[in-house]
Coordinates of C-alpha atoms in Angstrom, one line a residue:
M1 CA 0.0 0.0 0.0
K2 CA 1.4 3.4 -1.0
I3 CA 0.1 6.7 0.3
E4 CA -0.5 9.2 -2.4
N5 CA -2.1 12.0 -0.5
I6 CA -1.2 13.4 2.9
Y7 CA -3.6 16.1 4.1
I8 CA -2.6 18.3 7.0
H9 CA -4.9 19.4 9.9
P10 CA -4.3 23.0 11.2
R11 CA -3.3 21.6 14.6
F12 CA -0.6 19.5 12.9
E13 CA 0.7 22.5 11.1
K14 CA 0.8 24.7 14.2
N15 CA 2.6 22.1 16.3
Y16 CA 5.0 21.2 13.4
K17 CA 6.2 24.8 13.3
R18 CA 7.1 24.6 17.0
L19 CA 9.3 21.6 16.6
P20 CA 13.1 21.7 16.9
Q21 CA 14.8 21.6 13.4
K22 CA 16.3 18.3 14.2
V23 CA 12.8 16.7 14.7
K24 CA 11.6 18.4 11.5
D25 CA 14.3 16.9 9.6
K26 CA 13.6 13.4 11.0
T27 CA 9.9 14.0 10.2
K28 CA 10.6 14.6 6.5
T29 CA 12.6 11.3 6.4
K30 CA 9.9 9.3 8.2
E31 CA 7.2 10.8 5.9
I32 CA 9.1 9.3 2.8
I33 CA 9.2 5.9 4.4
F34 CA 5.4 6.4 5.4
R35 CA 4.4 7.2 1.9
N36 CA 6.0 4.1 0.5
N37 CA 4.7 1.8 3.3
P38 CA 2.7 3.2 6.2
F39 CA 3.3 -0.1 8.1
D40 CA 7.1 -0.2 7.7
P41 CA 8.6 -1.7 10.9
Q42 CA 10.8 1.4 11.4
L43 CA 7.6 3.5 12.0
K44 CA 6.1 1.4 14.7
T45 CA 2.6 2.3 13.2
H46 CA -0.1 1.3 15.6
K47 CA -3.8 1.8 16.1
L48 CA -4.8 3.9 19.1
V49 CA -7.5 3.1 21.7
G50 CA -10.1 4.9 23.8
K51 CA -11.2 8.3 22.6
D52 CA -8.7 8.1 19.7
K53 CA -9.8 4.6 18.6
E54 CA -10.3 5.8 15.0
C55 CA -6.8 7.1 14.8
W56 CA -3.3 5.7 14.1
S57 CA 0.1 6.8 15.2
F58 CA 3.7 6.3 14.0
W59 CA 7.1 7.1 15.5
I60 CA 9.3 9.9 14.4
D61 CA 11.7 9.0 17.2
R62 CA 11.5 7.8 20.8
N63 CA 9.8 11.1 21.9
Y64 CA 7.8 12.3 18.9
R65 CA 4.8 10.8 17.1
I66 CA 2.4 11.7 14.3
K67 CA -1.2 11.0 14.9
F68 CA -3.3 10.4 11.8
V69 CA -6.4 8.8 10.2
F70 CA -6.8 6.9 7.0
L71 CA -9.3 8.6 4.7
D72 CA -9.1 5.8 2.2
S73 CA -6.5 3.3 1.0
K74 CA -4.3 6.0 -0.5
S75 CA -5.0 9.1 1.6
V76 CA -4.4 10.1 5.2
L77 CA -4.9 13.1 7.3
F78 CA -2.1 14.0 9.7
L79 CA -3.9 15.3 12.8
D80 CA -1.1 16.2 15.1
I81 CA 2.6 15.9 15.9
G82 CA 4.4 16.0 19.1
T83 CA 5.3 14.0 22.3
H84 CA 2.8 11.7 24.1
D85 CA 0.9 14.9 25.0
I86 CA -0.9 14.6 21.6
Y87 CA -2.9 11.8 23.0
K88 CA -4.4 13.8 25.9

């Protein structure tokens, strides 16, 4: 499965701008991997539970995650980016 379209929620955009440059650089690298295979083991993609049960998440690094939803088999919406606080 390849992802052709990534849409950005305003919250994601706002929080992305606040990230350290090092994390932004890692994010770009992980996005390329994600586009080719959203379930690549490097990403540790996983379904969320509870109030976010419709959402998924993948790792940028040990501390940072991207929360997203699949819109269809080729499109996703990036909802938020940040530390575990994005799940609160």
